[in-house]
Amino acid sequence: MLETIQNILGFGVGEFTVGGILSAVVVFVICYLVMRILNTVIGKMLDKSKHLDKTICGFIKTAAKILLWALTIIIVCDSLGISTTSLVALLSIVTLALSLSVQNIMSNLFSGITLLITKPFGAGDYVDISGKAGTVKSVGLFYTVLDTIDNTVVSIPNADATAASVMNYSREPRRRVDFKFTASYDSPTEDVKAALWDAINSDERILKDPAPFVRLSGYNASDIEYTVRVWVDSPNYWDVNFAMYEKVRETFKDRGVQMAYSQLDVHMK
């Protein structure tokens, strides 16, 4: 009986025997169970993480599965007597060829991972990336998607986003709004400043701390320039910006301040 079993296990074609195949099956089952356990542990660790984005967690899970399957295949092939050296070399060549053919894709992929880890901006932030301004709709593994104020969707490759200077207008809770107003030389400075303060005090969205700033800042050919700086909550930035321009026109009129315009005085002799 024992001899019969040995004959059956020793039966095979070429280098592959029944015993070797059964041994490989056992090895595969063990590797598969270990792989399931590791995938479960990795998944639970990533799900509990509070610092990693869901997108990058999904990417790590997928990468771990691919890596574990590759190791399982190598181990099973080794148990069958197949030279794993040539298999590893083949996988290296294939990986190199794929990486060269998808170089730009891989660049965007790793840039996406960088953005998800460092988080220079997130969904809902209003940003300016190399002159493209809008609200961040999503940060994917390959593209960052913006919604512009004119309702246009802009997809920026992540490699460009990581290489560019990013201005995030939503990161801080408050923003400063800067204005340049001009008035005629015939209007007294105190009257102009009073009119500007009237416009500031009429808008409750303008913060008292930090205090607003109103000063004469320059003499031009046909007018005097005044600088106004006020602080607002970030969501109110644009509303206050436009409201101030409208309100200053009214307060200038109430205070008798002449708004400046380009003019040329000609003196005849």
Coordinates of C-alpha atoms in Angstrom, one line a residue:
M1 CA 0.0 0.0 0.0
L2 CA 2.8 2.4 0.9
E3 CA 4.6 1.5 -2.2
T4 CA 1.5 2.2 -4.3
I5 CA 1.1 5.6 -2.7
Q6 CA 4.8 6.4 -3.3
N7 CA 4.4 5.3 -7.0
I8 CA 1.3 7.6 -7.4
L9 CA 3.1 10.5 -5.7
G10 CA 6.1 9.9 -7.9
F11 CA 4.1 9.8 -11.1
G12 CA 4.4 12.8 -13.2
V13 CA 5.3 14.4 -16.5
G14 CA 8.8 15.9 -16.8
E15 CA 9.8 17.8 -13.6
F16 CA 6.2 17.9 -12.3
T17 CA 5.0 15.0 -10.1
V18 CA 1.8 14.3 -8.3
G19 CA 3.6 14.7 -5.0
G20 CA 5.1 18.0 -6.1
I21 CA 1.7 19.3 -7.3
L22 CA 0.0 18.3 -4.0
S23 CA 2.8 20.0 -2.1
A24 CA 2.3 23.1 -4.2
V25 CA -1.5 23.0 -3.5
V26 CA -0.8 22.8 0.3
V27 CA 1.7 25.7 0.0
F28 CA -0.9 27.7 -2.0
V29 CA -3.6 27.1 0.6
I30 CA -1.3 28.2 3.4
C31 CA -0.2 31.3 1.5
Y32 CA -3.8 32.1 0.7
L33 CA -4.9 31.9 4.3
V34 CA -1.9 34.0 5.4
M35 CA -2.7 36.5 2.6
R36 CA -6.4 36.8 3.8
I37 CA -5.2 37.4 7.4
L38 CA -2.7 40.1 6.3
N39 CA -5.3 41.8 4.1
T40 CA -7.8 41.9 6.9
V41 CA -5.2 43.3 9.4
I42 CA -4.1 45.9 6.9
G43 CA -7.7 46.9 6.1
K44 CA -8.6 47.3 9.8
M45 CA -5.5 49.4 10.4
L46 CA -6.2 51.7 7.5
D47 CA -9.9 52.0 8.4
K48 CA -9.0 53.1 11.9
S49 CA -6.5 55.7 10.6
K50 CA -7.6 59.3 11.1
H51 CA -4.7 60.8 9.1
L52 CA -5.1 59.1 5.7
D53 CA -7.7 59.9 3.1
K54 CA -10.1 57.2 2.0
T55 CA -8.7 57.3 -1.5
I56 CA -5.2 56.6 -0.5
C57 CA -6.4 53.9 1.9
G58 CA -8.1 52.1 -1.0
F59 CA -4.9 52.5 -3.0
I60 CA -2.8 50.9 -0.3
K61 CA -5.2 48.0 0.1
T62 CA -5.0 47.3 -3.6
A63 CA -1.3 47.6 -3.7
A64 CA -0.9 45.2 -0.7
K65 CA -3.2 42.6 -2.5
I66 CA -1.1 42.8 -5.7
L67 CA 2.1 42.4 -3.8
L68 CA 0.9 39.5 -1.7
W69 CA -0.4 37.7 -4.8
A70 CA 2.9 38.2 -6.5
L71 CA 4.8 36.7 -3.5
T72 CA 2.3 33.8 -3.4
I73 CA 2.9 33.0 -7.1
I74 CA 6.7 33.0 -6.5
I75 CA 6.5 30.8 -3.5
V76 CA 4.2 28.3 -5.2
C77 CA 6.4 28.2 -8.3
D78 CA 9.4 27.6 -6.1
S79 CA 7.6 24.6 -4.5
L80 CA 7.0 23.2 -7.9
G81 CA 10.7 23.3 -8.7
I82 CA 10.3 26.2 -11.2
S83 CA 13.3 28.6 -11.1
T84 CA 12.1 31.7 -9.4
T85 CA 15.2 33.7 -10.5
S86 CA 14.0 33.8 -14.1
L87 CA 10.5 34.6 -12.9
V88 CA 11.6 37.5 -10.7
A89 CA 13.8 38.8 -13.6
L90 CA 10.8 38.5 -16.0
L91 CA 8.6 40.4 -13.5
S92 CA 11.2 43.1 -13.2
I93 CA 11.4 43.6 -16.9
V94 CA 7.7 43.7 -17.2
T95 CA 7.5 46.2 -14.4
L96 CA 10.2 48.4 -16.0
A97 CA 8.5 48.3 -19.4
L98 CA 5.1 49.3 -17.8
S99 CA 6.7 52.0 -15.7
L100 CA 8.3 53.6 -18.8
S101 CA 5.1 53.4 -20.9
V102 CA 3.0 54.9 -18.1
Q103 CA 5.6 57.4 -16.8
N104 CA 3.2 60.3 -16.8
I105 CA 0.4 58.3 -15.2
M106 CA 2.8 57.1 -12.5
S107 CA 4.0 60.7 -12.0
N108 CA 0.4 61.8 -11.5
L109 CA -0.3 58.9 -9.2
F110 CA 2.5 59.5 -6.8
S111 CA 1.8 63.2 -6.9
G112 CA -1.8 62.4 -6.0
I113 CA -0.6 60.3 -3.0
T114 CA 1.6 63.3 -2.0
L115 CA -1.3 65.7 -2.1
L116 CA -3.5 63.3 -0.1
I117 CA -0.8 62.9 2.6
T118 CA 0.4 66.5 2.8
K119 CA -3.1 68.1 2.2
P120 CA -2.1 71.6 1.0
F121 CA -5.8 71.8 0.1
G122 CA -9.0 69.8 0.4
A123 CA -12.5 69.5 -1.0
G124 CA -14.4 72.7 -0.6
D125 CA -11.3 75.0 -0.5
Y126 CA -11.0 77.9 -2.8
V127 CA -7.5 77.8 -4.4
D128 CA -5.4 79.2 -7.1
I129 CA -3.1 76.7 -8.8
S130 CA -0.9 78.3 -11.5
G131 CA -3.5 80.9 -12.4
K132 CA -6.4 78.4 -12.4
A133 CA -8.7 79.5 -9.5
G134 CA -11.8 77.7 -8.2
T135 CA -13.3 75.6 -5.5
V136 CA -11.7 72.1 -5.1
K137 CA -14.3 69.5 -6.1
S138 CA -12.2 66.5 -5.5
V139 CA -8.5 65.3 -5.1
G140 CA -8.1 62.0 -6.9
L141 CA -5.1 59.8 -7.5
F142 CA -4.5 61.3 -11.0
Y143 CA -6.3 64.7 -11.2
T144 CA -7.4 67.6 -9.0
V145 CA -10.8 68.9 -10.1
L146 CA -11.8 72.5 -9.6
D147 CA -15.2 74.2 -10.0
T148 CA -14.6 77.8 -11.2
I149 CA -16.8 80.7 -10.4
D150 CA -18.3 80.7 -13.9
N151 CA -19.3 77.0 -13.4
T152 CA -16.5 75.5 -15.5
V153 CA -14.9 72.2 -14.3
V154 CA -11.1 72.2 -14.6
S155 CA -9.1 69.0 -14.2
I156 CA -5.4 69.6 -13.3
P157 CA -2.9 66.7 -13.4
N158 CA -1.6 66.1 -10.0
A159 CA 2.0 66.3 -11.2
D160 CA 1.3 69.9 -12.2
A161 CA -0.5 70.7 -8.9
T162 CA 2.4 69.5 -6.8
A163 CA 5.0 71.4 -8.9
A164 CA 3.0 74.7 -8.9
S165 CA 2.6 77.4 -6.3
V166 CA -0.7 76.9 -4.6
M167 CA -2.7 79.8 -3.0
N168 CA -5.3 78.5 -0.6
Y169 CA -7.8 81.2 0.3
S170 CA -9.9 79.0 2.5
R171 CA -7.3 77.6 4.9
E172 CA -7.4 80.6 7.3
P173 CA -10.8 81.6 8.8
R174 CA -10.2 85.3 8.1
R175 CA -9.0 87.2 5.0
R176 CA -7.9 90.8 4.4
V177 CA -9.6 92.8 1.7
D178 CA -7.5 95.6 0.1
F179 CA -8.9 98.6 -1.7
K180 CA -7.5 101.5 -3.6
F181 CA -9.8 104.5 -3.9
T182 CA -9.1 107.9 -5.5
A183 CA -10.5 111.3 -4.9
S184 CA -10.0 114.8 -6.4
Y185 CA -7.3 117.1 -5.1
D186 CA -10.2 119.6 -4.3
S187 CA -11.6 117.2 -1.7
P188 CA -10.1 117.6 1.8
T189 CA -8.3 114.6 3.1
E190 CA -10.3 114.4 6.3
D191 CA -13.6 114.4 4.3
V192 CA -12.4 111.6 2.1
K193 CA -11.2 109.5 5.1
A194 CA -14.5 110.2 6.9
A195 CA -16.5 109.0 3.9
L196 CA -14.4 105.8 3.7
W197 CA -14.9 105.2 7.4
D198 CA -18.7 105.6 6.9
A199 CA -18.6 102.9 4.3
I200 CA -16.6 100.6 6.6
N201 CA -18.9 101.1 9.6
S202 CA -22.0 100.5 7.6
D203 CA -21.1 96.9 6.9
E204 CA -21.4 94.6 9.9
R205 CA -19.4 91.8 8.1
I206 CA -16.2 93.8 8.5
L207 CA -14.4 92.8 11.6
K208 CA -13.4 95.2 14.3
D209 CA -10.3 93.1 15.2
P210 CA -7.9 93.3 13.4
A211 CA -8.9 97.0 13.1
P212 CA -9.6 98.5 9.6
F213 CA -6.9 100.7 8.1
V214 CA -7.6 103.9 6.1
R215 CA -4.7 106.1 5.0
L216 CA -3.6 108.5 2.2
S217 CA -1.2 106.5 0.2
G218 CA -0.2 108.4 -3.0
Y219 CA -0.4 111.4 -5.2
N220 CA -1.2 110.7 -8.9
A221 CA -1.4 113.0 -11.9
S222 CA -5.1 113.7 -11.5
D223 CA -6.1 112.4 -8.1
I224 CA -5.1 111.4 -4.6
E225 CA -5.0 107.7 -3.7
Y226 CA -6.3 106.3 -0.5
T227 CA -5.6 102.7 0.8
V228 CA -8.3 100.8 2.7
R229 CA -7.7 97.4 4.4
V230 CA -10.4 95.5 6.2
W231 CA -10.6 92.0 7.6
V232 CA -13.6 89.7 7.1
D233 CA -14.5 86.1 7.6
S234 CA -13.3 84.1 4.6
P235 CA -16.8 83.2 3.2
N236 CA -17.7 86.9 3.1
Y237 CA -14.6 88.0 1.1
W238 CA -16.3 88.7 -2.3
D239 CA -19.6 90.0 -0.9
V240 CA -17.7 92.6 1.1
N241 CA -15.4 93.4 -1.8
F242 CA -18.2 94.4 -4.1
A243 CA -20.4 96.0 -1.4
M244 CA -17.6 98.4 -0.4
Y245 CA -17.2 99.7 -4.0
E246 CA -20.9 100.4 -4.1
K247 CA -21.1 101.9 -0.6
V248 CA -18.1 104.2 -1.1
R249 CA -19.8 105.9 -4.1
E250 CA -22.8 106.7 -1.8
T251 CA -20.7 107.9 1.1
F252 CA -18.5 110.1 -1.2
K253 CA -21.7 111.7 -2.4
D254 CA -23.1 112.2 1.1
R255 CA -19.8 113.8 2.3
G256 CA -19.4 116.0 -0.9
V257 CA -16.2 114.2 -1.9
Q258 CA -15.5 114.6 -5.6
M259 CA -14.6 111.3 -7.3
A260 CA -11.5 111.7 -9.5
Y261 CA -11.2 111.2 -13.2
S262 CA -8.4 111.8 -15.7
Q263 CA -8.2 115.4 -16.8
L264 CA -5.8 117.9 -18.3
D265 CA -5.6 121.5 -17.3
V266 CA -4.4 123.8 -20.1
H267 CA -3.3 127.4 -19.3
M268 CA -3.4 130.0 -22.1
K269 CA -0.9 132.9 -22.2

